[in-house]
Amino acid sequence: MDISYPPETEAFRTEVRAFLSETLPPDWKGIGALDEEAAWAFARDWRRLLAERRYLSLTWPEQYGGRGLTKLHQVVLMEELALAGVPFGLPQDTFGVKMLANTLLRWGTDQQKAHFLPRILSGEDTWCQGYSEPDAGSDLASLRTRAVRDGEEWVIDGQKVWTSGAHHSDWIFVLARTNPDASRHRGISFLLVPLDQPGVEVRPFRMMSGQLHFNEVFFNGARTRADLVVGGVDNGWTVAQSLLGVERGEEAATNPILFKAEVERLVELARLYGKDQDPVIRQRIAWCWSKVEIMRYLGYRILTGWLKGTEPGPESSIAKLYWSEYHTKVTDLAMDIMGLHGQVPVGRPPLRTYRTDDPGAANSSASWSTTYLIARSGTIYAGTSQVQRNILAEKVLGLPREPRAAAG
């Protein structure tokens, strides 16, 4: 396997490293080393710098404020940001910059691109994702939220759940059923809906980690303009599937970096608690290290397909199942190393609300114990472990489809 990068992307890597060297303080240890207030202040300023350098819009066409570079340039950027311990924008940029903007570039009308892309890039509009519902999580095609055309508007009724950051967002992209007579995967449309209106209610709920991140979103006669359908009426399932593939390459490159930094921090935790010579602890740490190395090469495989423009396949299910199940084991080990100290969270909790804490985070009991709780959710969000195993059983092993429960 040739995992080297071509000269043009290595030249871009040099540019990014120079930018990081010029911008970050000499004693920079990563955003995780800052306290919560300072970290948020840094993240806001950092986002502005990335937008000014057009790093947030690196692969966008120049006419929309981008640099017109390739997916591989994007991967190089994400690698260097992860290694430096700095974020790619703010949390909601995952939905606006990464997901929606790339979806609009592929499926949006000229008017949609011209209006929304500059506002996403500037941060004027923040976005969240309206996919999952109480009875349509992993089985998204079962969604019941519906949209009915009323003149020059769509009227939306229904409920979404597990909506990350909705309480901090201005807009939501929603999958809604626009043709109830069509089959499960047809008759669904991808709508852009403003949240600040009488027909929308957002209810945050607290996770077991103590953080406020997820929300329920209720639509009761909510409205959006008729022209705010992306990809055409009743074509939302196809649009939604392309959106889900947006982050494949970036995550394939950055996940191993973040998980390796976490293992290195775990080694320091064992030393801190005087357990670095314990043979069982050492063996478990070595197991974690080997799994992260395997994750790295699995990432290269996924990255290769992503760069070739292939649609998400079974390897996505393998990767999701792999890292989420692994992460429960590594955080189990952290709790075992801390012992009773892990039951009394002290210090700063994680800044990130999913996967690892940020690079540079202190080995506080609050950081590890909260990450331990968050790790459990990793086996649920973005498709449960059970769903991923079903996909692999059917698409890779050729086993028969799992029987569906009879309606009613």
Tab-separated table of C-alpha atoms in Angstrom:
chain	number	residue	atom	x	y	z
A	1	MET	CA	0.000	0.000	0.000
A	2	ASP	CA	1.364	3.414	-0.960
A	3	ILE	CA	0.355	5.832	1.773
A	4	SER	CA	2.558	8.717	0.640
A	5	TYR	CA	1.082	12.056	-0.381
A	6	PRO	CA	1.741	13.757	-3.748
A	7	PRO	CA	4.088	16.789	-3.845
A	8	GLU	CA	1.310	19.364	-4.282
A	9	THR	CA	-0.382	18.309	-1.059
A	10	GLU	CA	2.925	18.218	0.831
A	11	ALA	CA	3.506	21.814	-0.274
A	12	PHE	CA	0.086	22.659	1.159
A	13	ARG	CA	1.029	20.836	4.385
A	14	THR	CA	4.048	23.148	4.663
A	15	GLU	CA	1.725	26.138	4.264
A	16	VAL	CA	-0.606	24.902	7.017
A	17	ARG	CA	2.263	24.192	9.395
A	18	ALA	CA	3.653	27.678	8.804
A	19	PHE	CA	0.220	29.160	9.557
A	20	LEU	CA	0.003	27.150	12.792
A	21	SER	CA	3.539	28.126	13.798
A	22	GLU	CA	2.852	31.822	13.175
A	23	THR	CA	-0.524	31.848	14.922
A	24	LEU	CA	-0.281	29.562	17.958
A	25	PRO	CA	1.652	30.522	21.115
A	26	PRO	CA	5.110	28.924	21.533
A	27	ASP	CA	3.948	26.997	24.617
A	28	TRP	CA	0.746	25.715	22.969
A	29	LYS	CA	-0.314	22.309	24.334
A	30	GLY	CA	-3.708	21.986	22.650
A	31	ILE	CA	-7.146	23.469	23.240
A	32	GLY	CA	-7.835	20.764	25.826
A	33	ALA	CA	-5.242	22.365	28.119
A	34	LEU	CA	-7.369	25.516	28.468
A	35	ASP	CA	-10.153	25.982	30.980
A	36	GLU	CA	-13.671	25.993	29.609
A	37	GLU	CA	-14.124	29.757	29.286
A	38	ALA	CA	-10.718	30.279	27.681
A	39	ALA	CA	-11.273	27.340	25.329
A	40	TRP	CA	-14.530	28.763	23.999
A	41	ALA	CA	-12.958	32.198	23.535
A	42	PHE	CA	-10.054	30.630	21.661
A	43	ALA	CA	-12.393	28.532	19.480
A	44	ARG	CA	-14.396	31.582	18.403
A	45	ASP	CA	-11.262	33.553	17.473
A	46	TRP	CA	-9.757	30.503	15.799
A	47	ARG	CA	-12.827	30.018	13.635
A	48	ARG	CA	-12.536	33.592	12.413
A	49	LEU	CA	-8.895	32.996	11.417
A	50	LEU	CA	-9.761	29.789	9.569
A	51	ALA	CA	-12.540	31.561	7.687
A	52	GLU	CA	-10.232	34.452	6.729
A	53	ARG	CA	-7.644	32.001	5.376
A	54	ARG	CA	-10.431	30.171	3.521
A	55	TYR	CA	-9.497	26.979	5.351
A	56	LEU	CA	-13.125	26.484	6.399
A	57	SER	CA	-14.107	26.528	2.724
A	58	LEU	CA	-10.976	24.937	1.301
A	59	THR	CA	-12.670	22.734	-1.325
A	60	TRP	CA	-15.497	25.143	-2.209
A	61	PRO	CA	-15.394	26.902	-5.600
A	62	GLU	CA	-13.767	30.327	-5.444
A	63	GLN	CA	-17.027	32.013	-6.451
A	64	TYR	CA	-18.491	30.979	-3.073
A	65	GLY	CA	-15.485	32.010	-0.993
A	66	GLY	CA	-13.457	28.806	-1.273
A	67	ARG	CA	-10.038	27.925	-2.648
A	68	GLY	CA	-11.112	25.224	-5.079
A	69	LEU	CA	-8.644	22.656	-3.714
A	70	THR	CA	-9.081	18.878	-3.612
A	71	LYS	CA	-10.400	16.418	-1.052
A	72	LEU	CA	-6.837	15.346	-0.330
A	73	HIS	CA	-5.909	18.930	0.570
A	74	GLN	CA	-8.860	18.846	2.984
A	75	VAL	CA	-7.508	15.657	4.558
A	76	VAL	CA	-4.046	17.224	4.966
A	77	LEU	CA	-5.609	20.262	6.651
A	78	MET	CA	-7.605	18.102	9.059
A	79	GLU	CA	-4.540	15.997	9.890
A	80	GLU	CA	-2.445	19.055	10.758
A	81	LEU	CA	-5.208	20.686	12.809
A	82	ALA	CA	-5.686	17.472	14.800
A	83	LEU	CA	-1.949	17.075	15.377
A	84	ALA	CA	-1.735	20.694	16.567
A	85	GLY	CA	-4.650	20.231	18.951
A	86	VAL	CA	-6.864	22.910	17.407
A	87	PRO	CA	-10.483	22.565	16.241
A	88	PHE	CA	-11.992	22.909	12.782
A	89	GLY	CA	-14.324	25.758	13.675
A	90	LEU	CA	-17.073	25.544	16.297
A	91	PRO	CA	-19.200	22.472	17.113
A	92	GLN	CA	-22.139	23.519	14.923
A	93	ASP	CA	-19.809	23.895	11.934
A	94	THR	CA	-19.989	20.121	11.635
A	95	PHE	CA	-23.547	20.582	10.414
A	96	GLY	CA	-23.213	23.881	8.561
A	97	VAL	CA	-19.746	23.894	7.006
A	98	LYS	CA	-19.092	20.182	6.628
A	99	MET	CA	-22.511	18.669	6.048
A	100	LEU	CA	-24.917	21.214	4.616
A	101	ALA	CA	-22.491	23.341	2.615
A	102	ASN	CA	-21.082	20.310	0.779
A	103	THR	CA	-24.615	19.025	0.212
A	104	LEU	CA	-25.684	22.373	-1.243
A	105	LEU	CA	-22.636	22.405	-3.515
A	106	ARG	CA	-23.742	19.074	-4.939
A	107	TRP	CA	-27.539	19.351	-4.865
A	108	GLY	CA	-28.506	22.965	-4.234
A	109	THR	CA	-29.899	25.471	-6.712
A	110	ASP	CA	-27.840	28.506	-7.707
A	111	GLN	CA	-30.095	30.663	-5.534
A	112	GLN	CA	-29.672	28.365	-2.494
A	113	LYS	CA	-25.881	28.366	-2.870
A	114	ALA	CA	-25.646	32.130	-3.367
A	115	HIS	CA	-27.783	32.846	-0.299
A	116	PHE	CA	-26.711	30.239	2.247
A	117	LEU	CA	-23.021	29.512	1.589
A	118	PRO	CA	-21.701	33.008	2.497
A	119	ARG	CA	-23.850	33.032	5.650
A	120	ILE	CA	-22.578	29.584	6.679
A	121	LEU	CA	-18.982	30.660	6.127
A	122	SER	CA	-19.356	33.882	8.104
A	123	GLY	CA	-21.137	32.106	10.953
A	124	GLU	CA	-24.188	34.293	10.537
A	125	ASP	CA	-26.348	31.172	10.191
A	126	THR	CA	-25.776	28.138	12.400
A	127	TRP	CA	-27.333	24.774	11.537
A	128	CYS	CA	-28.439	21.488	13.063
A	129	GLN	CA	-29.584	18.168	11.598
A	130	GLY	CA	-33.208	16.980	11.728
A	131	TYR	CA	-33.014	13.273	10.917
A	132	SER	CA	-33.763	10.952	13.859
A	133	GLU	CA	-37.239	10.604	15.351
A	134	PRO	CA	-38.586	8.707	18.407
A	135	ASP	CA	-39.555	5.728	16.195
A	136	ALA	CA	-37.068	6.333	13.379
A	137	GLY	CA	-33.503	6.428	14.637
A	138	SER	CA	-31.301	3.820	13.002
A	139	ASP	CA	-34.265	2.887	10.784
A	140	LEU	CA	-34.471	6.378	9.346
A	141	ALA	CA	-36.778	5.389	6.474
A	142	SER	CA	-39.571	4.966	9.056
A	143	LEU	CA	-39.714	8.717	9.721
A	144	ARG	CA	-43.173	10.222	10.234
A	145	THR	CA	-42.549	13.966	10.165
A	146	ARG	CA	-44.561	15.233	7.214
A	147	ALA	CA	-44.565	18.325	5.059
A	148	VAL	CA	-47.589	19.461	3.038
A	149	ARG	CA	-47.423	22.083	0.299
A	150	ASP	CA	-49.561	25.161	1.011
A	151	GLY	CA	-49.177	27.671	-1.780
A	152	GLU	CA	-45.624	29.036	-1.696
A	153	GLU	CA	-44.778	27.292	1.585
A	154	TRP	CA	-44.363	23.864	3.153
A	155	VAL	CA	-46.238	23.205	6.399
A	156	ILE	CA	-44.359	20.774	8.654
A	157	ASP	CA	-45.693	18.638	11.520
A	158	GLY	CA	-43.812	16.032	13.532
A	159	GLN	CA	-40.940	15.538	15.947
A	160	LYS	CA	-37.182	15.076	15.775
A	161	VAL	CA	-34.957	13.851	18.604
A	162	TRP	CA	-31.220	13.629	19.436
A	163	THR	CA	-30.813	16.915	17.563
A	164	SER	CA	-27.314	18.088	18.445
A	165	GLY	CA	-27.006	21.776	19.253
A	166	ALA	CA	-30.515	22.762	18.170
A	167	HIS	CA	-30.733	25.132	21.150
A	168	HIS	CA	-27.778	27.069	19.660
A	169	SER	CA	-28.912	26.980	16.008
A	170	ASP	CA	-30.772	29.297	13.647
A	171	TRP	CA	-31.751	26.717	11.013
A	172	ILE	CA	-32.345	22.981	10.710
A	173	PHE	CA	-32.189	20.750	7.630
A	174	VAL	CA	-35.092	18.324	7.937
A	175	LEU	CA	-36.066	15.052	6.333
A	176	ALA	CA	-39.849	15.011	6.017
A	177	ARG	CA	-42.314	12.793	4.199
A	178	THR	CA	-43.878	14.744	1.347
A	179	ASN	CA	-45.574	11.816	-0.402
A	180	PRO	CA	-47.259	9.433	2.089
A	181	ASP	CA	-48.332	7.081	-0.719
A	182	ALA	CA	-44.765	6.353	-1.860
A	183	SER	CA	-42.608	3.492	-0.562
A	184	ARG	CA	-40.469	3.910	2.565
A	185	HIS	CA	-37.393	5.308	0.868
A	186	ARG	CA	-39.305	7.452	-1.583
A	187	GLY	CA	-41.572	10.407	-0.984
A	188	ILE	CA	-39.101	12.024	1.441
A	189	SER	CA	-37.786	15.561	0.907
A	190	PHE	CA	-34.804	17.477	2.295
A	191	LEU	CA	-36.075	20.833	3.611
A	192	LEU	CA	-34.307	23.905	5.020
A	193	VAL	CA	-36.351	25.246	7.935
A	194	PRO	CA	-35.843	28.342	10.141
A	195	LEU	CA	-36.028	27.519	13.862
A	196	ASP	CA	-37.055	30.967	15.092
A	197	GLN	CA	-40.789	30.747	14.381
A	198	PRO	CA	-43.972	30.011	16.360
A	199	GLY	CA	-44.402	26.508	14.903
A	200	VAL	CA	-41.096	25.183	16.275
A	201	GLU	CA	-40.327	24.210	19.877
A	202	VAL	CA	-36.815	23.139	20.945
A	203	ARG	CA	-36.441	21.237	24.225
A	204	PRO	CA	-32.873	20.500	25.421
A	205	PHE	CA	-32.321	17.490	27.665
A	206	ARG	CA	-29.409	16.648	29.905
A	207	MET	CA	-27.204	13.649	29.167
A	208	MET	CA	-25.963	11.285	31.870
A	209	SER	CA	-22.594	13.036	31.543
A	210	GLY	CA	-24.311	16.183	32.858
A	211	GLN	CA	-23.931	18.083	29.581
A	212	LEU	CA	-26.630	19.797	27.536
A	213	HIS	CA	-26.104	18.828	23.928
A	214	PHE	CA	-29.112	16.925	22.540
A	215	ASN	CA	-32.599	18.277	21.956
A	216	GLU	CA	-36.098	17.326	20.983
A	217	VAL	CA	-37.526	19.504	18.205
A	218	PHE	CA	-41.310	19.691	17.744
A	219	PHE	CA	-42.917	20.986	14.543
A	220	ASN	CA	-46.524	22.092	14.885
A	221	GLY	CA	-47.512	23.884	11.713
A	222	ALA	CA	-43.960	25.122	11.131
A	223	ARG	CA	-43.407	26.750	7.757
A	224	THR	CA	-40.643	27.173	5.240
A	225	ARG	CA	-40.560	28.573	1.722
A	226	ALA	CA	-41.457	26.234	-1.129
A	227	ASP	CA	-38.101	26.811	-2.846
A	228	LEU	CA	-36.114	25.599	0.190
A	229	VAL	CA	-36.141	21.961	-0.930
A	230	VAL	CA	-32.664	20.620	-1.699
A	231	GLY	CA	-32.289	18.096	-4.515
A	232	GLY	CA	-35.915	18.123	-5.611
A	233	VAL	CA	-39.216	17.112	-4.040
A	234	ASP	CA	-39.419	13.434	-2.977
A	235	ASN	CA	-35.671	12.958	-3.584
A	236	GLY	CA	-34.594	13.545	0.003
A	237	TRP	CA	-33.379	10.002	0.682
A	238	THR	CA	-30.745	10.254	-2.056
A	239	VAL	CA	-29.652	13.675	-0.808
A	240	ALA	CA	-29.497	12.394	2.788
A	241	GLN	CA	-27.288	9.455	1.823
A	242	SER	CA	-24.803	11.707	0.040
A	243	LEU	CA	-24.672	13.977	3.093
A	244	LEU	CA	-23.806	11.036	5.348
A	245	GLY	CA	-20.737	10.337	3.210
A	246	VAL	CA	-19.316	13.860	3.513
A	247	GLU	CA	-17.124	13.225	6.546
A	248	ARG	CA	-15.870	9.756	5.666
A	249	GLY	CA	-12.433	10.780	4.413
A	250	GLU	CA	-11.785	13.429	7.024
A	251	GLU	CA	-12.756	11.144	9.892
A	252	ALA	CA	-10.715	8.290	8.440
A	253	ALA	CA	-7.672	10.571	8.667
A	254	THR	CA	-8.338	12.316	11.982
A	255	ASN	CA	-9.940	9.601	14.135
A	256	PRO	CA	-6.684	7.629	14.539
A	257	ILE	CA	-4.826	10.832	15.489
A	258	LEU	CA	-7.322	11.694	18.231
A	259	PHE	CA	-7.492	8.142	19.548
A	260	LYS	CA	-3.683	7.820	19.565
A	261	ALA	CA	-3.381	11.056	21.572
A	262	GLU	CA	-5.889	9.568	24.013
A	263	VAL	CA	-3.825	6.381	24.426
A	264	GLU	CA	-0.700	8.460	25.069
A	265	ARG	CA	-2.619	10.327	27.751
A	266	LEU	CA	-3.746	6.979	29.167
A	267	VAL	CA	-0.099	5.918	29.546
A	268	GLU	CA	0.553	9.080	31.538
A	269	LEU	CA	-2.527	8.345	33.657
A	270	ALA	CA	-1.118	4.918	34.529
A	271	ARG	CA	2.167	6.544	35.554
A	272	LEU	CA	0.318	9.161	37.579
A	273	TYR	CA	-1.455	6.436	39.580
A	274	GLY	CA	1.667	4.277	39.907
A	275	LYS	CA	0.218	1.454	37.787
A	276	ASP	CA	2.525	1.656	34.790
A	277	GLN	CA	4.434	-1.438	35.977
A	278	ASP	CA	1.319	-3.506	36.634
A	279	PRO	CA	1.549	-6.365	34.077
A	280	VAL	CA	-2.216	-6.555	33.504
A	281	ILE	CA	-2.516	-2.794	33.019
A	282	ARG	CA	0.462	-2.810	30.665
A	283	GLN	CA	-1.065	-5.606	28.617
A	284	ARG	CA	-4.383	-3.765	28.329
A	285	ILE	CA	-2.617	-0.534	27.294
A	286	ALA	CA	-0.678	-2.469	24.640
A	287	TRP	CA	-3.987	-3.867	23.375
A	288	CYS	CA	-5.355	-0.322	23.071
A	289	TRP	CA	-2.258	0.844	21.206
A	290	SER	CA	-2.482	-2.052	18.734
A	291	LYS	CA	-6.159	-1.333	18.076
A	292	VAL	CA	-5.418	2.324	17.280
A	293	GLU	CA	-2.720	1.245	14.813
A	294	ILE	CA	-5.204	-1.088	13.113
A	295	MET	CA	-7.655	1.819	13.045
A	296	ARG	CA	-5.048	3.902	11.243
A	297	TYR	CA	-4.684	1.405	8.396
A	298	LEU	CA	-8.428	0.862	8.220
A	299	GLY	CA	-8.648	4.643	7.869
A	300	TYR	CA	-6.269	4.576	4.898
A	301	ARG	CA	-8.524	2.044	3.182
A	302	ILE	CA	-11.620	4.190	3.724
A	303	LEU	CA	-9.719	7.321	2.716
A	304	THR	CA	-8.682	5.717	-0.577
A	305	GLY	CA	-12.296	5.013	-1.530
A	306	TRP	CA	-13.420	8.459	-0.410
A	307	LEU	CA	-10.787	10.174	-2.555
A	308	LYS	CA	-11.913	8.114	-5.547
A	309	GLY	CA	-15.465	9.394	-5.041
A	310	THR	CA	-17.069	6.059	-4.196
A	311	GLU	CA	-20.280	6.029	-2.168
A	312	PRO	CA	-20.186	4.756	1.448
A	313	GLY	CA	-20.015	0.958	1.584
A	314	PRO	CA	-19.635	-1.758	4.229
A	315	GLU	CA	-16.234	-0.381	5.252
A	316	SER	CA	-18.058	2.546	6.873
A	317	SER	CA	-19.961	0.091	9.066
A	318	ILE	CA	-16.719	-1.706	9.905
A	319	ALA	CA	-15.064	1.557	10.960
A	320	LYS	CA	-18.031	2.785	13.010
A	321	LEU	CA	-18.388	-0.560	14.776
A	322	TYR	CA	-14.627	-0.767	15.337
A	323	TRP	CA	-13.932	2.604	16.916
A	324	SER	CA	-17.126	2.797	18.993
A	325	GLU	CA	-16.667	-0.652	20.544
A	326	TYR	CA	-12.961	0.016	21.072
A	327	HIS	CA	-13.668	3.288	22.856
A	328	THR	CA	-15.773	1.618	25.526
A	329	LYS	CA	-12.781	-0.636	26.328
A	330	VAL	CA	-10.163	2.120	26.558
A	331	THR	CA	-12.354	4.241	28.839
A	332	ASP	CA	-13.106	1.149	30.954
A	333	LEU	CA	-9.354	0.849	31.446
A	334	ALA	CA	-9.041	4.504	32.463
A	335	MET	CA	-11.709	4.014	35.123
A	336	ASP	CA	-9.941	0.878	36.397
A	337	ILE	CA	-6.651	2.779	36.648
A	338	MET	CA	-8.242	5.611	38.652
A	339	GLY	CA	-10.224	3.262	40.899
A	340	LEU	CA	-12.395	5.109	43.389
A	341	HIS	CA	-10.990	8.453	42.220
A	342	GLY	CA	-12.956	7.935	39.011
A	343	GLN	CA	-16.188	7.939	41.002
A	344	VAL	CA	-15.528	11.505	42.212
A	345	PRO	CA	-15.107	13.745	39.146
A	346	VAL	CA	-12.627	16.541	39.846
A	347	GLY	CA	-11.243	19.074	37.365
A	348	ARG	CA	-12.433	20.178	33.956
A	349	PRO	CA	-14.817	17.835	32.112
A	350	PRO	CA	-14.305	17.263	28.365
A	351	LEU	CA	-14.907	20.129	26.002
A	352	ARG	CA	-15.939	17.746	23.219
A	353	THR	CA	-19.352	16.131	23.538
A	354	TYR	CA	-18.424	13.034	21.541
A	355	ARG	CA	-15.473	10.659	21.227
A	356	THR	CA	-12.215	11.695	22.919
A	357	ASP	CA	-11.487	14.757	24.996
A	358	ASP	CA	-9.561	17.481	23.169
A	359	PRO	CA	-5.783	17.096	22.687
A	360	GLY	CA	-3.848	18.512	25.594
A	361	ALA	CA	-6.545	17.770	28.164
A	362	ALA	CA	-5.428	17.211	31.729
A	363	ASN	CA	-5.633	13.730	33.263
A	364	SER	CA	-8.455	14.801	35.540
A	365	SER	CA	-10.973	12.331	36.875
A	366	ALA	CA	-13.717	14.557	35.419
A	367	SER	CA	-12.207	14.315	31.929
A	368	TRP	CA	-11.885	10.535	31.972
A	369	SER	CA	-15.099	9.664	33.786
A	370	THR	CA	-17.204	11.924	31.535
A	371	THR	CA	-15.496	10.533	28.435
A	372	TYR	CA	-16.304	7.069	29.809
A	373	LEU	CA	-20.004	7.973	29.891
A	374	ILE	CA	-19.877	9.582	26.434
A	375	ALA	CA	-18.196	6.462	25.002
A	376	ARG	CA	-21.365	4.459	25.666
A	377	SER	CA	-23.325	6.734	23.372
A	378	GLY	CA	-20.808	6.089	20.584
A	379	THR	CA	-22.256	2.603	20.163
A	380	ILE	CA	-25.681	4.174	19.544
A	381	TYR	CA	-25.373	7.402	17.535
A	382	ALA	CA	-24.709	7.268	13.772
A	383	GLY	CA	-26.164	3.755	13.692
A	384	THR	CA	-26.106	1.323	16.619
A	385	SER	CA	-23.624	-1.534	16.833
A	386	GLN	CA	-26.491	-3.948	16.193
A	387	VAL	CA	-27.470	-2.122	12.995
A	388	GLN	CA	-23.851	-2.066	11.790
A	389	ARG	CA	-23.558	-5.824	12.367
A	390	ASN	CA	-26.771	-6.381	10.421
A	391	ILE	CA	-25.394	-4.345	7.508
A	392	LEU	CA	-22.178	-6.380	7.479
A	393	ALA	CA	-24.067	-9.667	7.784
A	394	GLU	CA	-26.292	-8.850	4.826
A	395	LYS	CA	-23.921	-6.940	2.505
A	396	VAL	CA	-20.626	-8.727	3.197
A	397	LEU	CA	-21.561	-12.229	4.367
A	398	GLY	CA	-24.698	-12.494	2.234
A	399	LEU	CA	-26.898	-13.610	5.107
A	400	PRO	CA	-30.689	-13.197	4.752
A	401	ARG	CA	-32.270	-9.952	5.908
A	402	GLU	CA	-33.411	-9.779	9.494
A	403	PRO	CA	-37.194	-10.407	9.696
A	404	ARG	CA	-39.256	-7.282	10.303
A	405	ALA	CA	-41.924	-7.208	12.965
A	406	ALA	CA	-45.424	-7.266	11.545
A	407	ALA	CA	-47.109	-3.875	11.479
A	408	GLY	CA	-49.246	-3.417	14.586
